[in-house]
Structures are given as C-alpha cells and as structure tokens.
Amino acid sequence: MGDNGDVLNGYTVIKEGEAEILMHSSNTVFFNKAQVNNRDVSIAVLRTFVEKRKEEYDAMLRRKVKSETRINEATPSSSTMKETNIVDGEEAIISLDVTSNGLHQGKDNDTVDASHDISKKISVKVHGEPKAPKVLEALAASGLRALRYAREVDGLGPVIALDNDEASVKACMRNIKFNGSTACSKVEAYHADARVYMLTNQKEFDVVDLDPYGSPSVFLDSAVQAVTDGGILMCTATDMAVLCGGNGEVCYSKYGSYPLKGKYCHELALRILLACIESHANRYKRYIVPILSVQMDFYIRVFVRIFTLASAIKNTPLKLSYLYQCVGCDSFHLQCVGRTVSKNNSVKHAPGFGPVVPQECTDCGKKFNMGGPIWSAPMHDPEWVLSILENVKAMRERYPAYGKIFAVLTAISEELHEVPLFLSLHSLCGTLKCTSPSAEIFRSAVFNAGYHISGTHVNPLGLKTDAPMEVIWDIMRCWVKSHPVKVQPRDQSGSVILSKEPSLQANFSRAFASLSKAQVKKVARFLPNPERHWGPKVRAGRRISSKHVSLLGPEAIDILVSHEKETEVKETPHHQEEQNDDGVDEPKRQKTSHECFDQSS
C-alpha cells in the first residue's frame, strides 16, 4: 500500500475495511473511529443501489421492447425500426425488424399480395450498460469514506472527494496515493466549497453523501439539485440536542420543524430531517422516496432517492403531519397537513381537517404541546431493507462493524413501517406509578385486542403499534387491577386515567405471533458499544487537552500528551525563546494548525 519509509514518519496508519489512511497526531484533519458503523451501512446501501439500478435498467429495456412490438404489430407495413434510448448517459440501441400482417411495401408504396404467410422477426440488440454511478462525498476530510467506496463497492464510477479545508484536501490526496492504483484511478480530491460545487453541477451525481460535523441544513438546498433522477442522497446529522427538543427554536430555524421532547425523540429527529429534505426538493419540482433511515450511536442518517415530477409534489402534504403531545400522560396524536377528496372520478387536494384533539387530553385532562410538521409517511422501504440485510449477511467478512449493522438492520426489517413514532412501556408505567409488565405480555395484550405491534431499532423499550391511545390505556387499566398501585393525588395524570373504567377487557395470555422472528431465534438487535468513550471526537483543528477525557478517554490523552512532549523536544531548535534588542525574553509563539501540518509533512 505505498511507500512505508519516510512517508510514515510522524503518522499513524489507520486501516478500515480495504482502505488505509495516514493520520497525524496534531488533529489537523478530522477522523472519527466511531463512524465505522456509518460507513459500513453506507457501503451496504451503495452495493444494493448498484444492483437495483441494473434491475431497473433491464426492466426498462423489456418494457421498451414490448411497447415497440405492440406498435409494429398494429402497423400494416414492413419496417426496420431503430430506437436509441439514453439511460443514465448510456445508449441502449434496440433494433426491431418486423414484417407485420404479411404486407410488404415496395419502393412505390404499392401493396403486394396480402395472402402471403404471416412472418415476424424481432431482434433486439442492446449496446452498452447503465452508466457506472458517479459519487460525490461533499465533506471528505481524510477521504477514508471515498476510498472505501472506490475500493469496496464494485460497479461504481468516479468518486469525487471535496473539502473546503486545504489541509484536509492535502491529506486526502496523500491518502489516495497511499492506497495504490485503484484509488488513484477512481478517487479525485478537490479544494472547493461543497455548496457552490453542487450548485454548479446540477443532476450530475448518482450518489451524494453529506456527513458534516453538526447540522447538514446549509447543504441540503444544493444537494437535492446535484442528484440525478433516481439517484441517492445520503445525509447525516449529529446535532441531536437540537433535533431532539433541547433547542426547539434553533431546530425550527434550521429544519423548519418544531421538535417535542419524548421517548421517541430520536425517531422524531429522523422524521424532521426527512421533512426538511422533502421541503428543499419540492422547490425544484422534485420529491424524495426514503429507503432507509437509521438512528445509531450519537447521530441519525437517512438514505433517500430523489425524483423529478411536478405532479407528485401535490402529494407532499399527505406525507407530513403536525404532532400533538400531552404534557401529562405523553399521549401523542398526529394531524395530517393535507387530504384528498374524490369526486366524479377525480381526486382533489384539500387542507387537512383539524384539530384532531380537544383543548384538554381526554385521558388525563392536561394540555397539549404542538410540534412539527414531521414526515409521517414510511421512512423505510421494506424491499430495500431486506436486500441490504441479505447483502450484509452474504459479505459479512467485508464489514468491520458487521455485528452492529446486522443488529440494526434486523431490528429495522421487523418494524411496522406504516406506523410513525412509538410508545415506551416504562413511560406508560411511570405515568401510572405501577409495576411494568414484561414487553412480551404487553405485546400479547395488544395483539389479542386485534392490533399490530412491533419493536423499533431506535429504542430497546420502544413499541410501535397501530392501536389508539384509548386501547393502550385500557390495557394498562386492566393490568393495574391485578397489580394495584398506591393511592396518588387526584390531580395527577395517572390518577385521572385510573379513575375511568376500561371499555376493553385485556387478554394477557401469551401470543406467540406477537414476538418478532429475531426474538424467537434469539438474534441480538441491540449491541453495547465496542469500547469505552465511544462517541463523537474532537473537531479538527482543536488542540487536544485533558478536558477531552470524556471523549477520548484518559489512556488516549496520556498517549497524546507524551507524543506532544516528544515532538516539542525535537522541534525546540526552531521554537526556542529569543531575546529582543532590549534583552527581554519573548514568549513562545503558539503554532497554528497549518504550521503543524506543514512541518509534519
């Protein structure tokens, strides 16, 4: 993998998957080990995308052939038709030589004997394959992600790595050379502002990857324009405090949606991000189709396909909803932004009916907080999820974080995709101040009541169900009757809920069908972190000190400090304290991050 002589002086070689990068201890260029899960999931999605594109290309050719065949069978003439079709930049030439209905035309267009036997000859010649997907990593940093894409995903075209930091671009170029001929032939690194680059290359990339340190909101408007029709936008957001309700006004200013605090806040963050991407896409007569939305570790990541169709924009209000959350019992209700009205075989769009809740909660009598709008349509494509999961299982040795991503994808594959948000069993019991039933017993009661229920990949204790809140509270009332609670003040939410008699008699007998297949097979769905201090690392350019112990761990800090001392000893001739003309000692000048990079190079 390149020259390991002077090049490695002062650098650490980091290997992930089939790619290797050189990292300097000065933290000039950002690298986050914890994002290996993020990169592995992205590679799995890309591999599936390449396969799906080929299937879509073949299906399009078959439709084209059938269409041309029907046209020629209905045409009373002998003709040789050549159709040139452009699919993602590649020419697919379909030649159809058809003699229809026994009719032959001469040069003078005279009809010859029509009693000849009917003969048909159809030949299809397809030249070229769908163009290899072109990938843009808009915020490349060290370039590890771009290198892994180029080396590990078969069938990809050029991979463009961008960064607005000169030191990062230099590091990326160095890493490209260090990874050999395959990387050099596929990966290109440029020093540019990602927003400007994407705006000047509209509909140029089949895959656009956004993985910023913080919020992606400032990149979304240009990103939705850079993706080709049917291409994929992969987007990460790490500002979870904002998206989960810690700073609601900031979330509204960045994403156009107001978050609410609740046990489902991480799924809410995913739906806020999807609604924001849809909003940006709609401005350019485009819309999104989510294929996978993941919450892992300390971030969320969504994978959406983008298409252009002005008439489809009318359906966007049907995919968005406002959220009402009770401040007392945490019950939540969704109000769709729009609706459709059918009249005389035509469908018209109209504003949604509201409000869906009264001023006070019918369960506990408290007020509601209102948030949103959020994406309330499915945020996964079940077919894609299963294909991605099969790919991961088939190539498990090529995924460094196989255990984690397999567990997450397994949990996602078993979710109720049509149900937005989820309940927390512990939150329900906390409201009533009662002992908690096991998840299996509660799921069985919901299933026996005639509703569906599943887990969620976001929270081990989360339960997705299509049962209304009235049914949920009736089940809990029946549970409390057999597991009494202490008397609580009358004004508390739990006391108000328990004061009502249940209209549904819950059946807590175990229902085998209520368990997921993973639970039956005892497949792990929620794994612990692989090591201590697993989380976001220090932003590039910041000096690492003892205050970062919570991020890096004391062992890592000790190693870095000792390394810095060794570096200072080696560099003292260049940075000794000097005396000015008056004989006064001048203080040491602190090196900038660029100077550290230049000297280490």
Short mmCIF file of C-alpha atoms in Angstrom, two decimals, residues 13-361:
data_model
loop_
_atom_site.label_atom_id
_atom_site.label_comp_id
_atom_site.label_asym_id
_atom_site.label_seq_id
_atom_site.Cartn_x
_atom_site.Cartn_y
_atom_site.Cartn_z
CA VAL A 13 -1.64 4.14 9.66
CA ILE A 14 -5.36 3.52 10.22
CA LYS A 15 -6.92 0.59 8.39
CA GLU A 16 -10.68 0.23 7.94
CA GLY A 17 -12.12 -2.27 5.52
CA GLU A 18 -9.87 -2.34 2.47
CA ALA A 19 -8.70 1.27 2.83
CA GLU A 20 -5.78 2.71 4.80
CA ILE A 21 -5.13 6.32 5.69
CA LEU A 22 -2.30 8.28 7.29
CA MET A 23 -3.32 10.34 10.31
CA HIS A 24 -1.15 12.85 12.18
CA SER A 25 -1.48 13.37 15.93
CA SER A 26 -1.94 17.13 15.50
CA ASN A 27 -5.68 16.55 14.82
CA THR A 28 -5.42 18.83 11.78
CA VAL A 29 -7.77 16.56 9.81
CA PHE A 30 -10.88 15.06 11.38
CA PHE A 31 -11.25 11.31 11.74
CA ASN A 32 -13.86 9.58 13.88
CA LYS A 33 -13.42 5.89 14.57
CA ALA A 34 -16.99 5.58 15.83
CA GLN A 35 -18.32 6.39 12.35
CA VAL A 36 -17.27 2.95 11.10
CA ASN A 37 -20.92 1.93 11.58
CA ASN A 38 -21.99 4.85 9.41
CA ARG A 39 -19.55 3.97 6.66
CA ASP A 40 -20.43 0.27 6.70
CA VAL A 41 -24.15 0.95 6.35
CA SER A 42 -23.45 3.37 3.50
CA ILE A 43 -21.37 0.77 1.66
CA ALA A 44 -24.17 -1.78 2.08
CA VAL A 45 -26.70 0.68 0.65
CA LEU A 46 -24.40 1.53 -2.27
CA ARG A 47 -23.92 -2.13 -3.17
CA THR A 48 -27.67 -2.63 -3.18
CA PHE A 49 -28.14 0.56 -5.22
CA VAL A 50 -25.79 -0.71 -7.95
CA GLU A 51 -27.77 -3.96 -8.15
CA LYS A 52 -31.15 -2.20 -8.17
CA ARG A 53 -30.05 0.12 -10.98
CA LYS A 54 -29.17 -2.85 -13.16
CA GLU A 55 -32.55 -4.44 -12.44
CA GLU A 56 -34.35 -1.18 -13.25
CA TYR A 57 -32.33 -0.83 -16.46
CA ASP A 58 -33.20 -4.35 -17.60
CA ALA A 59 -36.87 -3.86 -16.74
CA MET A 60 -36.93 -0.63 -18.73
CA LEU A 61 -35.47 -2.39 -21.77
CA ARG A 62 -38.08 -5.16 -21.54
CA ARG A 63 -40.88 -2.60 -21.38
CA LYS A 64 -39.39 -0.79 -24.35
CA VAL A 65 -39.24 -3.97 -26.44
CA LYS A 66 -42.83 -4.92 -25.59
CA SER A 67 -44.02 -1.42 -26.42
CA GLU A 68 -42.27 -1.38 -29.80
CA THR A 69 -43.55 -4.87 -30.57
CA ARG A 70 -47.15 -3.85 -29.96
CA ILE A 71 -46.71 -0.76 -32.14
CA ASN A 72 -45.27 -2.74 -35.03
CA GLU A 73 -47.92 -5.44 -34.82
CA ALA A 74 -50.55 -2.76 -35.20
CA THR A 75 -48.77 -1.15 -38.18
CA PRO A 76 -49.64 -2.60 -41.64
CA SER A 77 -46.15 -2.19 -43.02
CA SER A 78 -42.76 -3.81 -43.03
CA SER A 79 -40.28 -1.64 -41.24
CA THR A 80 -37.00 -1.83 -39.51
CA MET A 81 -37.06 0.43 -36.52
CA LYS A 82 -34.05 1.57 -34.58
CA GLU A 83 -34.69 3.24 -31.28
CA THR A 84 -31.92 4.96 -29.39
CA ASN A 85 -32.64 5.27 -25.71
CA ILE A 86 -30.48 7.20 -23.28
CA VAL A 87 -30.39 5.63 -19.85
CA ASP A 88 -28.18 7.42 -17.36
CA GLY A 89 -25.93 8.63 -20.13
CA GLU A 90 -25.54 5.27 -21.96
CA GLU A 91 -27.08 4.50 -25.34
CA ALA A 92 -29.23 1.39 -25.48
CA ILE A 93 -29.94 0.69 -29.17
CA ILE A 94 -32.96 -1.51 -29.78
CA SER A 95 -33.42 -2.74 -33.37
CA LEU A 96 -36.78 -4.22 -34.26
CA ASP A 97 -37.15 -5.81 -37.70
CA VAL A 98 -40.80 -6.71 -38.04
CA THR A 99 -42.82 -7.89 -41.04
CA SER A 100 -46.42 -7.44 -39.97
CA ASN A 101 -49.65 -8.93 -41.35
CA GLY A 102 -47.95 -10.36 -44.47
CA LEU A 103 -47.92 -6.90 -46.07
CA HIS A 104 -44.81 -5.82 -47.98
CA GLN A 105 -44.22 -2.39 -49.38
CA GLY A 106 -42.21 -1.64 -52.46
CA LYS A 107 -40.41 1.50 -53.34
CA ASP A 108 -43.59 2.98 -54.74
CA ASN A 109 -45.53 2.09 -51.61
CA ASP A 110 -47.66 -0.34 -53.63
CA THR A 111 -49.27 -3.10 -51.64
CA VAL A 112 -48.13 -6.54 -52.71
CA ASP A 113 -50.11 -9.75 -52.31
CA ALA A 114 -51.63 -9.82 -48.84
CA SER A 115 -52.21 -13.58 -48.90
CA HIS A 116 -48.57 -14.39 -48.06
CA ASP A 117 -47.92 -16.26 -44.84
CA ILE A 118 -47.54 -14.06 -41.81
CA SER A 119 -43.94 -13.88 -40.73
CA LYS A 120 -42.50 -11.91 -37.86
CA LYS A 121 -38.96 -11.44 -36.91
CA ILE A 122 -37.97 -9.49 -33.82
CA SER A 123 -34.34 -8.94 -32.96
CA VAL A 124 -33.21 -6.90 -30.01
CA LYS A 125 -29.68 -5.54 -29.87
CA VAL A 126 -28.65 -3.79 -26.73
CA HIS A 127 -25.38 -1.87 -26.81
CA GLY A 128 -23.91 -0.62 -23.56
CA GLU A 129 -24.71 -0.99 -19.90
CA PRO A 130 -26.12 1.54 -17.45
CA LYS A 131 -23.53 4.15 -16.68
CA ALA A 132 -21.48 3.46 -13.56
CA PRO A 133 -22.81 5.61 -10.70
CA LYS A 134 -20.86 8.77 -10.05
CA VAL A 135 -20.37 9.56 -6.35
CA LEU A 136 -19.78 12.85 -4.56
CA GLU A 137 -18.52 12.94 -0.99
CA ALA A 138 -19.14 16.58 -0.24
CA LEU A 139 -17.25 16.77 3.08
CA ALA A 140 -14.34 14.39 2.69
CA ALA A 141 -11.86 15.33 5.47
CA SER A 142 -9.27 12.50 5.39
CA GLY A 143 -11.02 10.85 2.43
CA LEU A 144 -11.47 7.49 4.18
CA ARG A 145 -15.12 7.21 3.15
CA ALA A 146 -14.40 7.98 -0.50
CA LEU A 147 -11.52 5.48 -0.52
CA ARG A 148 -13.68 2.73 0.93
CA TYR A 149 -16.38 3.42 -1.66
CA ALA A 150 -13.87 3.18 -4.50
CA ARG A 151 -12.11 0.06 -3.22
CA GLU A 152 -15.04 -1.93 -1.81
CA VAL A 153 -18.12 -1.22 -3.97
CA ASP A 154 -17.97 -2.95 -7.35
CA GLY A 155 -19.51 -1.14 -10.29
CA LEU A 156 -19.01 2.40 -9.03
CA GLY A 157 -17.76 5.14 -11.32
CA PRO A 158 -15.59 8.10 -10.29
CA VAL A 159 -15.70 9.24 -6.67
CA ILE A 160 -15.26 12.97 -6.10
CA ALA A 161 -13.99 13.99 -2.65
CA LEU A 162 -14.49 17.65 -1.70
CA ASP A 163 -13.40 19.72 1.27
CA ASN A 164 -13.18 23.42 1.95
CA ASP A 165 -10.14 22.97 4.20
CA GLU A 166 -6.81 22.99 2.41
CA ALA A 167 -5.12 20.75 4.98
CA SER A 168 -7.87 18.15 4.57
CA VAL A 169 -7.51 18.16 0.78
CA LYS A 170 -3.75 17.64 1.07
CA ALA A 171 -4.33 14.77 3.48
CA CYS A 172 -6.94 13.29 1.16
CA MET A 173 -4.56 13.43 -1.82
CA ARG A 174 -1.83 11.80 0.25
CA ASN A 175 -4.19 9.02 1.28
CA ILE A 176 -5.31 8.44 -2.31
CA LYS A 177 -1.70 7.84 -3.36
CA PHE A 178 -1.12 5.66 -0.30
CA ASN A 179 -3.98 3.35 -1.36
CA GLY A 180 -2.49 2.44 -4.71
CA SER A 181 -3.60 2.38 -8.33
CA THR A 182 -7.28 1.51 -7.80
CA ALA A 183 -7.83 4.55 -5.60
CA CYS A 184 -5.77 6.81 -7.88
CA SER A 185 -7.85 5.81 -10.92
CA LYS A 186 -11.22 6.36 -9.24
CA VAL A 187 -10.94 8.98 -6.50
CA GLU A 188 -10.36 12.68 -7.20
CA ALA A 189 -9.90 15.28 -4.45
CA TYR A 190 -10.72 18.97 -4.87
CA HIS A 191 -10.49 22.04 -2.66
CA ALA A 192 -13.92 23.64 -3.03
CA ASP A 193 -17.00 24.84 -1.21
CA ALA A 194 -19.43 21.92 -1.39
CA ARG A 195 -22.45 24.18 -1.78
CA VAL A 196 -21.02 26.02 -4.78
CA TYR A 197 -19.73 22.83 -6.36
CA MET A 198 -23.09 21.07 -6.12
CA LEU A 199 -24.96 24.10 -7.48
CA THR A 200 -22.67 24.27 -10.50
CA ASN A 201 -23.02 20.52 -11.15
CA GLN A 202 -26.78 20.03 -11.01
CA LYS A 203 -28.10 16.49 -11.62
CA GLU A 204 -24.53 15.36 -12.12
CA PHE A 205 -24.13 12.72 -9.39
CA ASP A 206 -25.93 9.46 -8.84
CA VAL A 207 -24.91 9.46 -5.19
CA VAL A 208 -24.33 12.48 -2.95
CA ASP A 209 -23.01 11.85 0.55
CA LEU A 210 -23.33 14.52 3.26
CA ASP A 211 -21.66 13.75 6.59
CA PRO A 212 -20.94 17.08 8.29
CA TYR A 213 -19.69 17.74 11.80
CA GLY A 214 -23.05 19.04 13.05
CA SER A 215 -26.09 20.06 11.05
CA PRO A 216 -26.44 19.35 7.30
CA SER A 217 -29.13 22.03 6.84
CA VAL A 218 -26.93 24.52 4.96
CA PHE A 219 -26.03 21.87 2.34
CA LEU A 220 -29.48 20.44 1.62
CA ASP A 221 -30.68 23.02 -0.91
CA SER A 222 -27.71 22.45 -3.21
CA ALA A 223 -27.54 18.70 -2.52
CA VAL A 224 -31.08 17.97 -3.75
CA GLN A 225 -30.19 19.70 -7.03
CA ALA A 226 -26.94 17.77 -7.55
CA VAL A 227 -28.56 14.31 -7.51
CA THR A 228 -29.67 12.73 -10.79
CA ASP A 229 -33.22 11.43 -11.20
CA GLY A 230 -33.42 8.19 -9.26
CA GLY A 231 -30.15 8.89 -7.51
CA ILE A 232 -29.49 8.67 -3.77
CA LEU A 233 -28.86 11.38 -1.21
CA MET A 234 -27.18 10.05 1.94
CA CYS A 235 -27.32 12.54 4.80
CA THR A 236 -26.07 12.50 8.40
CA ALA A 237 -27.00 14.86 11.24
CA THR A 238 -25.11 14.86 14.55
CA ASP A 239 -26.77 17.87 16.20
CA MET A 240 -29.05 15.62 18.24
CA ALA A 241 -29.56 18.11 21.07
CA VAL A 242 -31.24 20.43 18.57
CA LEU A 243 -33.28 17.77 16.78
CA CYS A 244 -34.44 16.06 19.98
CA GLY A 245 -36.01 19.14 21.54
CA GLY A 246 -33.18 20.70 23.53
CA ASN A 247 -33.34 23.88 21.45
CA GLY A 248 -36.67 23.96 19.70
CA GLU A 249 -36.29 27.44 18.23
CA VAL A 250 -32.90 26.52 16.75
CA CYS A 251 -34.36 23.36 15.22
CA TYR A 252 -37.15 25.40 13.64
CA SER A 253 -34.69 27.88 12.16
CA LYS A 254 -32.52 25.10 10.68
CA TYR A 255 -35.04 22.44 9.71
CA GLY A 256 -38.40 24.24 9.58
CA SER A 257 -39.94 21.99 12.23
CA TYR A 258 -40.51 22.32 15.96
CA PRO A 259 -39.41 19.25 17.99
CA LEU A 260 -41.03 17.89 21.14
CA LYS A 261 -39.30 16.06 23.96
CA GLY A 262 -40.40 12.48 24.38
CA LYS A 263 -39.13 8.91 24.46
CA TYR A 264 -39.50 8.83 20.67
CA CYS A 265 -37.34 11.95 20.17
CA HIS A 266 -34.70 10.13 18.10
CA GLU A 267 -37.26 8.83 15.61
CA LEU A 268 -38.78 12.30 15.64
CA ALA A 269 -35.35 13.63 14.65
CA LEU A 270 -35.29 11.28 11.66
CA ARG A 271 -38.73 12.44 10.56
CA ILE A 272 -37.81 16.11 10.96
CA LEU A 273 -34.76 15.62 8.73
CA LEU A 274 -36.82 13.79 6.09
CA ALA A 275 -39.44 16.56 6.08
CA CYS A 276 -36.68 19.15 5.67
CA ILE A 277 -35.13 17.32 2.69
CA GLU A 278 -38.56 16.97 1.09
CA SER A 279 -39.16 20.70 1.53
CA HIS A 280 -35.91 21.59 -0.23
CA ALA A 281 -36.59 19.10 -3.04
CA ASN A 282 -40.12 20.40 -3.65
CA ARG A 283 -38.77 23.85 -4.53
CA TYR A 284 -37.26 22.33 -7.67
CA LYS A 285 -40.23 20.10 -8.62
CA ARG A 286 -38.56 17.11 -7.00
CA TYR A 287 -39.59 14.71 -4.26
CA ILE A 288 -37.95 12.05 -2.10
CA VAL A 289 -38.56 8.34 -1.50
CA PRO A 290 -36.90 7.15 1.73
CA ILE A 291 -35.25 3.74 1.51
CA LEU A 292 -33.54 3.58 4.91
CA SER A 293 -33.49 5.84 7.98
CA VAL A 294 -31.19 4.92 10.83
CA GLN A 295 -30.50 6.20 14.33
CA MET A 296 -27.22 4.86 15.66
CA ASP A 297 -24.77 5.89 18.36
CA PHE A 298 -24.84 9.71 18.52
CA TYR A 299 -26.29 10.59 15.10
CA ILE A 300 -29.03 9.93 12.57
CA ARG A 301 -28.57 9.04 8.91
CA VAL A 302 -31.12 8.88 6.10
CA PHE A 303 -30.90 7.40 2.60
CA VAL A 304 -33.44 8.82 0.13
CA ARG A 305 -33.91 8.57 -3.62
CA ILE A 306 -34.77 11.78 -5.44
CA PHE A 307 -37.07 12.03 -8.46
CA THR A 308 -38.39 14.89 -10.57
CA LEU A 309 -42.14 15.06 -11.21
CA ALA A 310 -44.16 18.23 -10.75
CA SER A 311 -47.50 16.44 -10.31
CA ALA A 312 -46.12 14.30 -7.46
CA ILE A 313 -45.41 17.40 -5.37
CA LYS A 314 -49.15 17.68 -4.71
CA ASN A 315 -48.93 14.60 -2.52
CA THR A 316 -46.34 16.08 -0.16
CA PRO A 317 -48.92 17.44 2.35
CA LEU A 318 -50.25 13.88 2.66
CA LYS A 319 -46.82 12.76 3.93
CA LEU A 320 -46.46 15.48 6.58
CA SER A 321 -48.22 15.82 9.93
CA TYR A 322 -48.34 18.04 12.97
CA LEU A 323 -47.73 16.37 16.31
CA TYR A 324 -49.79 16.88 19.49
CA GLN A 325 -48.24 15.59 22.71
CA CYS A 326 -49.97 15.64 26.09
CA VAL A 327 -47.89 17.29 28.80
CA GLY A 328 -49.37 14.97 31.41
CA CYS A 329 -49.52 11.41 30.11
CA ASP A 330 -47.28 11.70 27.00
CA SER A 331 -50.08 10.53 24.71
CA PHE A 332 -49.49 11.73 21.16
CA HIS A 333 -51.69 12.29 18.13
CA LEU A 334 -50.89 13.20 14.52
CA GLN A 335 -52.77 15.65 12.29
CA CYS A 336 -52.05 15.34 8.57
CA VAL A 337 -51.26 18.60 6.78
CA GLY A 338 -53.37 17.72 3.73
CA ARG A 339 -56.03 15.33 2.49
CA THR A 340 -57.57 14.18 -0.78
CA VAL A 341 -61.21 14.43 -1.86
CA SER A 342 -62.63 12.09 -4.52
CA LYS A 343 -65.44 13.45 -6.66
CA ASN A 344 -66.69 12.31 -10.06
CA ASN A 345 -63.71 10.05 -10.73
CA SER A 346 -61.30 12.87 -9.94
CA VAL A 347 -59.08 13.45 -6.94
CA LYS A 348 -58.59 16.90 -5.48
CA HIS A 349 -56.25 18.01 -2.73
CA ALA A 350 -57.51 19.97 0.25
CA PRO A 351 -56.25 21.13 3.65
CA GLY A 352 -56.31 18.58 6.44
CA PHE A 353 -59.13 18.56 8.97
CA GLY A 354 -58.31 19.78 12.46
CA PRO A 355 -57.81 19.89 15.23
CA VAL A 356 -57.62 16.17 15.92
CA VAL A 357 -57.51 16.74 19.68
CA PRO A 358 -59.58 18.93 22.03
CA GLN A 359 -58.07 21.62 24.24
CA GLU A 360 -57.60 19.10 27.04
CA CYS A 361 -56.47 15.49 26.86
#
